[in-house]
Coordinates of C-alpha atoms in Angstrom, one line a residue:
M1 CA -152.5 -61.7 144.9
I2 CA -154.5 -64.9 144.9
G3 CA -151.7 -66.6 147.0
S4 CA -151.8 -63.7 149.4
L5 CA -155.5 -63.9 149.7
Y6 CA -155.4 -67.6 150.7
E7 CA -152.7 -66.8 153.2
K8 CA -154.9 -64.1 154.8
R9 CA -158.1 -66.1 155.0
K10 CA -157.9 -66.5 158.7
E11 CA -157.0 -62.8 159.2
I12 CA -160.0 -61.7 157.0
G13 CA -162.3 -64.0 159.0
I14 CA -161.2 -62.4 162.3
Y15 CA -161.8 -58.9 160.8
A16 CA -165.3 -60.1 159.6
S17 CA -166.1 -61.4 163.1
L18 CA -165.1 -58.0 164.5
G19 CA -167.6 -56.3 162.2
L20 CA -165.6 -55.6 158.9
A21 CA -168.0 -54.8 156.1
P22 CA -167.7 -56.6 152.8
T23 CA -167.1 -53.3 150.9
H24 CA -164.3 -52.4 153.3
A25 CA -162.7 -55.8 152.7
V26 CA -162.8 -55.3 148.9
I27 CA -161.2 -51.9 149.3
M28 CA -158.5 -53.3 151.5
T29 CA -157.7 -56.1 148.9
F30 CA -157.9 -53.8 145.9
S31 CA -155.7 -51.1 147.5
E32 CA -153.1 -53.7 148.3
G33 CA -153.0 -54.8 144.6
L34 CA -152.7 -51.2 143.4
A35 CA -149.9 -50.5 145.9
Y36 CA -148.0 -53.6 144.7
S37 CA -148.4 -52.5 141.1
L38 CA -147.3 -48.9 141.8
I39 CA -144.3 -49.9 143.8
G40 CA -143.3 -52.5 141.1
S41 CA -143.6 -50.0 138.3
I42 CA -141.5 -47.4 140.0
L43 CA -138.8 -50.0 141.0
G44 CA -138.8 -51.4 137.5
Y45 CA -138.3 -47.9 136.0
I46 CA -135.4 -47.2 138.5
V47 CA -133.8 -50.6 137.8
A48 CA -134.0 -50.0 134.0
C49 CA -132.4 -46.6 134.2
T50 CA -129.6 -47.9 136.5
I51 CA -128.9 -50.8 134.0
S52 CA -128.8 -48.4 131.1
F53 CA -126.4 -45.9 132.8
T54 CA -124.2 -48.8 133.9
V55 CA -124.0 -50.3 130.4
Q56 CA -123.1 -46.8 129.0
L57 CA -120.3 -46.4 131.5
M58 CA -118.9 -49.7 130.3
G59 CA -118.7 -48.3 126.8
L60 CA -121.7 -50.1 125.4
S61 CA -124.7 -48.6 123.8
L62 CA -128.0 -49.1 125.5
P63 CA -129.7 -45.7 125.4
I64 CA -132.9 -44.9 127.3
D65 CA -134.9 -41.7 126.8
I66 CA -136.0 -40.6 130.3
A67 CA -138.1 -37.8 128.7
S68 CA -139.9 -40.1 126.3
P69 CA -143.7 -39.7 126.4
Y70 CA -144.1 -43.5 126.2
L71 CA -142.6 -44.1 129.7
P72 CA -145.6 -42.6 131.6
M73 CA -147.9 -44.5 129.2
V74 CA -146.1 -47.8 130.0
L75 CA -146.3 -47.1 133.8
V76 CA -150.0 -46.3 133.6
F77 CA -150.6 -49.4 131.5
S78 CA -148.8 -51.6 134.0
I79 CA -150.7 -50.1 136.9
V80 CA -154.1 -50.6 135.1
V81 CA -153.3 -54.2 134.3
S82 CA -152.3 -54.9 137.9
G83 CA -155.5 -53.2 139.1
L84 CA -157.6 -55.4 136.8
A85 CA -155.7 -58.5 138.1
S86 CA -156.8 -57.4 141.6
I87 CA -160.5 -57.6 140.8
Y88 CA -160.8 -61.4 141.1
P89 CA -159.1 -61.5 144.6
S90 CA -161.3 -58.6 145.7
L91 CA -164.5 -60.4 144.7
E92 CA -163.3 -63.6 146.5
T93 CA -162.7 -61.4 149.6
F94 CA -166.3 -60.0 149.2
K95 CA -167.7 -63.6 149.2
Q96 CA -165.7 -64.5 152.2
V97 CA -167.0 -61.6 154.3
T98 CA -170.6 -62.5 154.3
P99 CA -172.9 -59.6 155.1
S100 CA -175.3 -60.0 158.0
L101 CA -178.3 -58.1 159.4
R102 CA -176.7 -58.7 162.9
R103 CA -173.1 -57.6 162.8
R104 CA -172.5 -58.2 166.5
W105 CA -172.6 -61.3 168.5
K106 CA -175.6 -61.4 170.8
I107 CA -175.5 -62.7 174.3
P108 CA -177.7 -65.9 174.3
T109 CA -178.8 -65.8 178.0
K110 CA -180.3 -63.4 180.6
P111 CA -179.3 -63.1 184.2
R112 CA -181.1 -65.0 186.9
G113 CA -181.2 -62.9 190.0
N114 CA -177.7 -61.8 190.8
E115 CA -176.1 -64.6 188.7
W116 CA -175.5 -64.8 185.0
Y117 CA -174.0 -67.7 182.9
I118 CA -173.0 -66.9 179.3
A119 CA -171.9 -69.6 176.9
L120 CA -169.1 -68.3 174.7
P121 CA -168.9 -69.1 170.9
F122 CA -166.0 -71.6 171.5
T123 CA -165.9 -75.4 171.2
S124 CA -162.8 -77.6 170.9
T125 CA -162.0 -81.2 170.9
S126 CA -158.7 -80.5 172.7
L127 CA -158.4 -80.0 176.4
E128 CA -154.9 -78.5 175.8
E129 CA -156.3 -75.7 173.7
S130 CA -158.9 -74.6 176.3
L131 CA -156.2 -74.6 179.0
G132 CA -154.0 -72.5 176.7
F133 CA -156.8 -70.0 176.1
L134 CA -157.4 -69.6 179.8
E135 CA -153.7 -68.9 180.4
Y136 CA -153.8 -66.4 177.6
L137 CA -156.9 -64.8 179.1
S138 CA -155.3 -64.7 182.5
E139 CA -152.3 -62.8 181.1
Y140 CA -154.6 -60.4 179.4
F141 CA -156.5 -59.6 182.6
E142 CA -153.2 -59.0 184.5
N143 CA -152.1 -56.4 182.0
V144 CA -155.2 -54.8 180.5
V145 CA -156.0 -51.1 181.0
T146 CA -159.4 -50.1 179.8
K147 CA -162.3 -47.8 180.7
D148 CA -164.8 -50.7 180.4
F149 CA -163.7 -52.6 183.6
K150 CA -161.0 -52.9 186.2
V151 CA -159.6 -56.1 187.6
D152 CA -159.6 -56.0 191.4
S153 CA -157.8 -59.3 192.1
R154 CA -155.2 -61.3 190.4
P155 CA -156.7 -64.1 188.2
I156 CA -156.5 -67.5 189.8
M157 CA -156.4 -70.6 187.6
E158 CA -157.8 -73.9 189.0
V159 CA -157.9 -77.3 187.4
R160 CA -160.4 -79.9 188.7
R161 CA -160.6 -83.5 187.7
E162 CA -163.8 -85.5 188.5
K163 CA -164.6 -89.0 187.1
E164 CA -162.0 -88.7 184.3
K165 CA -163.4 -85.3 183.3
C166 CA -161.3 -82.2 183.6
T167 CA -162.7 -78.7 184.3
A168 CA -160.6 -75.6 184.3
V169 CA -161.7 -72.4 186.0
L170 CA -160.2 -68.9 185.9
S171 CA -161.5 -66.7 188.7
L172 CA -161.2 -63.0 189.3
V173 CA -163.0 -60.0 190.8
V174 CA -164.0 -57.2 188.4
R175 CA -165.3 -53.7 188.9
L176 CA -167.6 -52.2 186.3
P177 CA -168.5 -48.6 185.4
P178 CA -169.8 -46.2 186.6
Y179 CA -167.2 -46.7 189.2
D180 CA -168.8 -44.3 191.7
A181 CA -171.7 -46.8 191.9
A182 CA -169.3 -49.5 193.4
I183 CA -170.3 -52.3 191.1
S184 CA -168.3 -55.4 191.6
E185 CA -168.7 -59.0 190.4
L186 CA -167.1 -62.4 190.9
V187 CA -166.2 -63.8 187.5
K188 CA -165.4 -67.4 186.6
V189 CA -164.4 -68.4 183.1
I190 CA -165.1 -72.1 182.9
S191 CA -163.8 -74.7 180.5
A192 CA -165.7 -78.0 180.8
P193 CA -166.5 -81.0 178.6
S194 CA -170.0 -81.3 177.2
R195 CA -172.1 -84.4 176.7
D196 CA -170.7 -84.9 173.1
G197 CA -167.1 -84.8 174.4
R198 CA -166.3 -81.4 173.1
I199 CA -164.8 -78.7 175.3
T200 CA -167.0 -75.7 175.9
L201 CA -166.3 -72.3 177.4
G202 CA -168.6 -70.1 179.5
V203 CA -168.5 -67.2 181.9
R204 CA -170.4 -67.4 185.2
S205 CA -170.7 -64.1 187.0
E206 CA -172.2 -63.1 190.4
L207 CA -173.0 -59.6 191.4
K208 CA -171.3 -58.8 194.7
T209 CA -172.0 -55.1 195.2
G210 CA -173.9 -52.4 193.4
K211 CA -177.2 -52.0 191.6
R212 CA -178.4 -54.9 189.4
H213 CA -179.4 -52.9 186.3
L214 CA -176.1 -51.1 186.2
W215 CA -174.3 -54.5 186.6
I216 CA -176.2 -55.9 183.6
S217 CA -175.3 -53.0 181.4
G218 CA -171.6 -53.0 182.4
H219 CA -171.2 -56.8 182.2
R220 CA -172.2 -56.8 178.5
G221 CA -169.1 -54.7 177.7
F222 CA -166.9 -57.0 179.8
I223 CA -168.1 -60.1 178.0
D224 CA -167.5 -58.4 174.7
H225 CA -163.8 -58.0 175.7
I226 CA -163.6 -61.7 176.4
R227 CA -165.2 -62.5 173.0
K228 CA -162.6 -60.3 171.2
Q229 CA -159.8 -62.0 173.1
L230 CA -161.2 -65.3 171.9
L231 CA -161.0 -64.1 168.3
M232 CA -157.4 -62.9 168.9
W233 CA -156.5 -66.3 170.3
K234 CA -157.8 -68.0 167.1
G235 CA -155.5 -65.7 165.1
L236 CA -152.3 -66.5 167.1
K237 CA -149.5 -68.4 165.5
R238 CA -149.0 -72.0 166.4
E239 CA -145.8 -71.3 168.3
E240 CA -147.5 -68.6 170.4
K241 CA -150.4 -70.9 171.3
A242 CA -148.0 -73.6 172.3
L243 CA -146.4 -71.3 174.9
Y244 CA -149.7 -70.8 176.7
I245 CA -150.7 -74.5 176.3
R246 CA -147.5 -75.5 178.1
R247 CA -148.5 -73.2 181.0
G248 CA -151.9 -74.7 181.1
L249 CA -150.6 -78.3 181.1
R250 CA -148.3 -77.3 184.0
H251 CA -151.3 -76.4 186.1
L252 CA -152.8 -79.8 185.1
R253 CA -149.7 -81.7 186.2
E254 CA -149.5 -79.7 189.5
R255 CA -153.1 -80.7 190.1
H256 CA -152.3 -84.4 189.5
A257 CA -149.3 -84.1 191.9
T258 CA -151.5 -83.0 194.7

């Protein structure tokens, strides 16, 4: 169980970022331990009976009393011991999922006129990773079906290089609810180096049509989708990330060729 806990640290961290409560994390870990103990006890009982019957068929004596009152006691005892062994991993999970008064990420900026720039909770020392995430996000926008927004144009990926600094931009046009209000915006997801050399990620949006107050309300839900995809990206396997990173580097090479 402890080994399983260490393997799932990243997964638990993603659940916590999405709003998983500490008590729910404990229940999840404890239930997993009880399930393992129950399955192990039943399988052990079946294997013991099978071995006993097989040995008796071979002419040897290895009797087993299926109706013995001690068998249920042994099964219950093994389940209780396994449950007690799950307490420590459950407490470690509780410590990992730190409770907070603010369970949701809060947008750090406000719109200025009809434009709004929002810095996302993402920093990286690798240009390749940021390009890979933009490719991953582009694929998401091409296939997503949700009530929170509609993509009006195919996402366009651009890579710009100025004074040895590389900036990647993913552009698309998005419609926001309520759709009868005809709210549309031009969205640019920008990956750019900061002053300290790290790669930062932000979303610059511009209201094209519709009322401003409805745009502000709908845009918050759109940004939350991007944030969740960022969390999903962090949970991808290394091989899956490498696929998107190769696509991003292809855009970079094409830019150099031109």
